Coordinates of C-alpha atoms in Angstrom, one line a residue:
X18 CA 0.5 33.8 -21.8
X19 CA -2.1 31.3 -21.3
X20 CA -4.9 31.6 -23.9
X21 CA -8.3 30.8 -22.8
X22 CA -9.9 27.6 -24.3
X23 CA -13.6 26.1 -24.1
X24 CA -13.4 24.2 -20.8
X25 CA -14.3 21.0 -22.8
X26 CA -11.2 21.4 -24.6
X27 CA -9.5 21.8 -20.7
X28 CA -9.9 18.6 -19.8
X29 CA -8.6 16.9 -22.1
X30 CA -5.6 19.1 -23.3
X31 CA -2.6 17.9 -21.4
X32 CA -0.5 21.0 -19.6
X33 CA 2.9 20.1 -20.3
X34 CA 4.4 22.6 -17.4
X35 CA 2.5 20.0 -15.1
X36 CA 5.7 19.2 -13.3
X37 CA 7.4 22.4 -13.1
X38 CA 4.4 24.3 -11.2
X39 CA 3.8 21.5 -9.0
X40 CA 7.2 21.6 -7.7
X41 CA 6.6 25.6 -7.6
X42 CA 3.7 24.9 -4.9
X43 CA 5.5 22.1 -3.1
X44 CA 8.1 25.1 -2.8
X45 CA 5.6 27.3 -1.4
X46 CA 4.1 25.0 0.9
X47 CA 1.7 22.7 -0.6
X48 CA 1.5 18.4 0.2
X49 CA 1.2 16.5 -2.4
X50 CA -2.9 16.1 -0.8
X51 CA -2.9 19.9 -1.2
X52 CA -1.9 19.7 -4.6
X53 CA -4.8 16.7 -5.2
X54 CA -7.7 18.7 -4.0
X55 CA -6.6 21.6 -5.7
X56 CA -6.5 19.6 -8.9
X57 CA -10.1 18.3 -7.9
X58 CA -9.4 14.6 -6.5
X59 CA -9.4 13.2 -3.2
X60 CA -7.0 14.0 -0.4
X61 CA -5.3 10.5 -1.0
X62 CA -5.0 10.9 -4.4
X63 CA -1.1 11.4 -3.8
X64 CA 0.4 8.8 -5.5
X65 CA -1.2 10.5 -8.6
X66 CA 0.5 13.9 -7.7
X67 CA 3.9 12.1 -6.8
X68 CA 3.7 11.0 -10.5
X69 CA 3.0 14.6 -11.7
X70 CA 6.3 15.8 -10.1
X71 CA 8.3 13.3 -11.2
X72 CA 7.2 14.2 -14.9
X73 CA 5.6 10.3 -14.9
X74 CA 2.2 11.7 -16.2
X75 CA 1.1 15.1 -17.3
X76 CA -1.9 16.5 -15.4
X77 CA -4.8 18.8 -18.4
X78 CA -5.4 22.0 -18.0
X79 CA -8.6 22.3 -16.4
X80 CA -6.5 19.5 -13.3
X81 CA -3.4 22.5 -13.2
X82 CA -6.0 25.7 -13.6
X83 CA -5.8 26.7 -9.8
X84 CA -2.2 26.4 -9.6
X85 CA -1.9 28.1 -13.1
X86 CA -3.5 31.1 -11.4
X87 CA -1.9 31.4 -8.2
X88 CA 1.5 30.5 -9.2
X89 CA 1.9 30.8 -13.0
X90 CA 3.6 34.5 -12.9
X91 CA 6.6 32.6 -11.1
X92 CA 6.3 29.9 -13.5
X93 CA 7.3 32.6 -16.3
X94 CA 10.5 34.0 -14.9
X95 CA 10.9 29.9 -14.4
X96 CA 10.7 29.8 -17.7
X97 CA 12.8 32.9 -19.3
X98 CA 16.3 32.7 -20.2
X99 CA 19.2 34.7 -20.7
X100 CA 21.8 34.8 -23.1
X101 CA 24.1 37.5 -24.9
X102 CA 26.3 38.0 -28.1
X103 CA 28.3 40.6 -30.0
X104 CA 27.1 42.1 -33.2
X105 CA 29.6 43.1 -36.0
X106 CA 31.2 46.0 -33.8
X107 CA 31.6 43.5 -31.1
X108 CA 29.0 45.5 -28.9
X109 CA 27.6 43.1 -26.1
X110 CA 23.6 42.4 -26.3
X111 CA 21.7 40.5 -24.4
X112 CA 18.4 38.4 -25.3
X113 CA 16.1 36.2 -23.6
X114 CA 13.9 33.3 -24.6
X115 CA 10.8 31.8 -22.9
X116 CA 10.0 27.9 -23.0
X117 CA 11.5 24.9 -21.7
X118 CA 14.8 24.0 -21.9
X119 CA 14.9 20.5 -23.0
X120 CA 18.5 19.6 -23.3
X121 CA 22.4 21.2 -22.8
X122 CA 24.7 19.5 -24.7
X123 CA 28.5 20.9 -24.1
X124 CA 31.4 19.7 -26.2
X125 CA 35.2 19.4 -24.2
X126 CA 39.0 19.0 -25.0
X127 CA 41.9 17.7 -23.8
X128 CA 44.5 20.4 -23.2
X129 CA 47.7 19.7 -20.8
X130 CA 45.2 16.8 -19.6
X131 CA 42.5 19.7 -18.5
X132 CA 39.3 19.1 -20.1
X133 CA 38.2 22.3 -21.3
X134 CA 34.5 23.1 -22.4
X135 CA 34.6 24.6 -26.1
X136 CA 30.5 24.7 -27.3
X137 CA 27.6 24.3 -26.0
X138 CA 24.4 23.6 -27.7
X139 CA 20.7 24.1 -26.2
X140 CA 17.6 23.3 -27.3
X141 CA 14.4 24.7 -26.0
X142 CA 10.9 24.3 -26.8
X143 CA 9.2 27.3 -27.1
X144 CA 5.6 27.7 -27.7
X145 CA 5.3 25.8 -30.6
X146 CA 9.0 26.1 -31.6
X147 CA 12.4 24.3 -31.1
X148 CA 15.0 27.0 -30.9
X149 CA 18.4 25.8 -30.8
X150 CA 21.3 27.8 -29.8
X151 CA 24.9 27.1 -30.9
X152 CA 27.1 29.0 -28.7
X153 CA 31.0 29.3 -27.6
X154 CA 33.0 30.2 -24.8
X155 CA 33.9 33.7 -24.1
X156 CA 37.0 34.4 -25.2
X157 CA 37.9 31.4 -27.7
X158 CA 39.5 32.6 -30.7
X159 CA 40.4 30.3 -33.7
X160 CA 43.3 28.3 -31.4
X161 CA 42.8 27.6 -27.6
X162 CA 44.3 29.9 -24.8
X163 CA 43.2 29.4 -22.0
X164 CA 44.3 32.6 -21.1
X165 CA 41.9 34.6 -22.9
X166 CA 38.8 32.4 -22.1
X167 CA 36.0 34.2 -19.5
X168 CA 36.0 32.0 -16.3
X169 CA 32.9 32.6 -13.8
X170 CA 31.3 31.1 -11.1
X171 CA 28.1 31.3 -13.2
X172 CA 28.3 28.8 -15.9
X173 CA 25.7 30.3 -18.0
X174 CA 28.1 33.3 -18.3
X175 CA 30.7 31.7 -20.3
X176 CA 28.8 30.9 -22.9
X177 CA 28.4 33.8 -26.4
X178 CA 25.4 32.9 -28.4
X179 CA 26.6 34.1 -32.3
X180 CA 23.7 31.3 -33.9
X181 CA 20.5 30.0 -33.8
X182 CA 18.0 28.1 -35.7
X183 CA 14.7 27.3 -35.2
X184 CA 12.1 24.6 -36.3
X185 CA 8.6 24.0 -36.4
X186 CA 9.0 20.2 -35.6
X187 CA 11.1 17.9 -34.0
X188 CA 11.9 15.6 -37.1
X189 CA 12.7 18.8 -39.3
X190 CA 14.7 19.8 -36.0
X191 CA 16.7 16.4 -36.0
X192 CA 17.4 15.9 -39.7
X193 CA 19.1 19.7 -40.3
X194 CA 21.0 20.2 -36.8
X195 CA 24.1 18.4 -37.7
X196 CA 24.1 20.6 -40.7
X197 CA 24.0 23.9 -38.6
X198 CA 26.4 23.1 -36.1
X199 CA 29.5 24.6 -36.2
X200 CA 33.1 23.5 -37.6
X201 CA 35.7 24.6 -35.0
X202 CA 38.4 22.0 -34.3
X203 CA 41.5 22.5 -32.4
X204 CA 45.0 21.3 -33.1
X205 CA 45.4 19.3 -30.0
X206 CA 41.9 17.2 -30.8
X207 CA 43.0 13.7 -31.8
X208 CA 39.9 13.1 -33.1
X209 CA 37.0 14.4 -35.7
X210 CA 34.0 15.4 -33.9
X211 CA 31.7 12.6 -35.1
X212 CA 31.4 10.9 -31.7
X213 CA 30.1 14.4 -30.3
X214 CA 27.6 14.1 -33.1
X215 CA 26.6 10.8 -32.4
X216 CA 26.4 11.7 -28.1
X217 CA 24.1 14.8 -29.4
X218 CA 21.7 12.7 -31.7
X219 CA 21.0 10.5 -29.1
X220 CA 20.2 13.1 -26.4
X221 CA 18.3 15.0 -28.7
X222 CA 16.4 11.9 -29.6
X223 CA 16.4 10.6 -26.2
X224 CA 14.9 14.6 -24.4
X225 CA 12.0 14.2 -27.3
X226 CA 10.8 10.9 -26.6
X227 CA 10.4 11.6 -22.3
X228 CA 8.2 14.2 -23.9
X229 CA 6.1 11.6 -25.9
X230 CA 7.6 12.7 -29.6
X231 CA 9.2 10.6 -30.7
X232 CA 11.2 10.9 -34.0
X233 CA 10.4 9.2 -37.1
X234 CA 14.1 7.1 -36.9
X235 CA 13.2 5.4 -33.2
X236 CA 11.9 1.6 -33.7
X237 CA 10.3 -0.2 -31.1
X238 CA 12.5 -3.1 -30.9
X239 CA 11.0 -6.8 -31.3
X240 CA 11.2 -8.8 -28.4
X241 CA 9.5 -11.7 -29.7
X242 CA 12.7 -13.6 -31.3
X243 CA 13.1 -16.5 -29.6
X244 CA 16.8 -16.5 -30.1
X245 CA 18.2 -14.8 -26.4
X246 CA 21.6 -13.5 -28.7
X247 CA 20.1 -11.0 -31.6
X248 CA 22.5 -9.8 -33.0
X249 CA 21.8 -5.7 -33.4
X250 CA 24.4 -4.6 -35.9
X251 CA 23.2 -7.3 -38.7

């Protein structure tokens, strides 16, 4: 739900679903000089509202506030999810979770040269929260077979959700996630699973900082050295 504010505090808070209900009007017919009067500029204020659907710029509030009204209630079912586990009696439920999915990260194998998808882990911002889900696929047991795995033509179905964790922040969300995720290796993986760590860090780091939070470990690089070959791993 969207709580009412004092309409000073409207124009300047940023509305970070800017991008997702502008691409809900375009959907239901609006131009981009639609969009720009309804936000309260000019007609040829496009180029402005080209960089609101592209997620370039974030519109505020009081800019969205017409759209928020007439197409907010699709914006929600935009914005709930699905998912199911098995409690201890291995009795299906299903949940769902409102907010943003920032980032899908799924984790594959080799086996008989077929790469087979064995976890997935999403994060999604919602409200105030980062709620991360550590999920399988249906059907994988402690070794692979293939066999007993749940194929579908929906790829959200394959996936159980048995954990999840949640976090008020994303620095708190990227210093304990390694820590949560969990151990499941199988015989035919040649590897440990540190380069799937390392490929999740960096997309976790990399989904917060195109939303302008940044994490405490992310150092603006120094371009000043005169020397052209800086050498980064010194």
């Amino acid at each position: 739900m969207i709580k009412e504010r004092s309409e000073g505090t409207q124009d300047k808070k940023k509305y970070r679903f800017t991008k997702q209900i502008i691409r809900i009007a375009l959907d239901n017919g609006y131009t981009n000089a639609d969009i720009a009067v309804k936000a309260g500029l000019s007609g040829k204020s496009i180029a402005q509202v080209s960089r609101w659907r592209n997620g370039e710029a974030l519109a505020t509030e009081r800019q969205m506030n017409g759209l928020i009204k007439e197409f907010g209630h699709l914006l929600k079912r935009k914005l709930e999810h699905l998912f199911y586990s098995f409690d201890s009696e291995d009795k299906i439920y299903f949940f769902r979770i409102e907010g943003e999915i920032l980032l899908k990260h799924v984790t594959k194998i080799l086996d008989s040269n077929k790469s087979i998808s064995i976890r997935r882990v999403i994060v999604i911002r919602s409200s105030d929260q980062f709620v991360v889900l550590f999920q399988k696929r249906l059907g994988l047991k402690d070794h692979l077979d293939i066999k007993n795995m749940g194929f579908s033509d929906n790829e959200d179905a394959h996936w159980v959700s048995p954990n999840y964790a949640t976090f008020n922040n994303p620095q708190e969300m990227v210093e304990k996630i390694y820590c949560l995720l969990p151990s499941f290796k199988h015989q035919s993986e040649k590897q440990n699973n540190d380069n799937d760590r390392i490929i999740l860090a960096f997309k976790i780091r990399q989904a917060l900082l195109k939303l302008g939070l940044p994490t405490e470990d992310i150092n603006l690089l120094d371009l000043s050295m005169p020397n052209s070959n800086n050498d980064l791993t010194q």
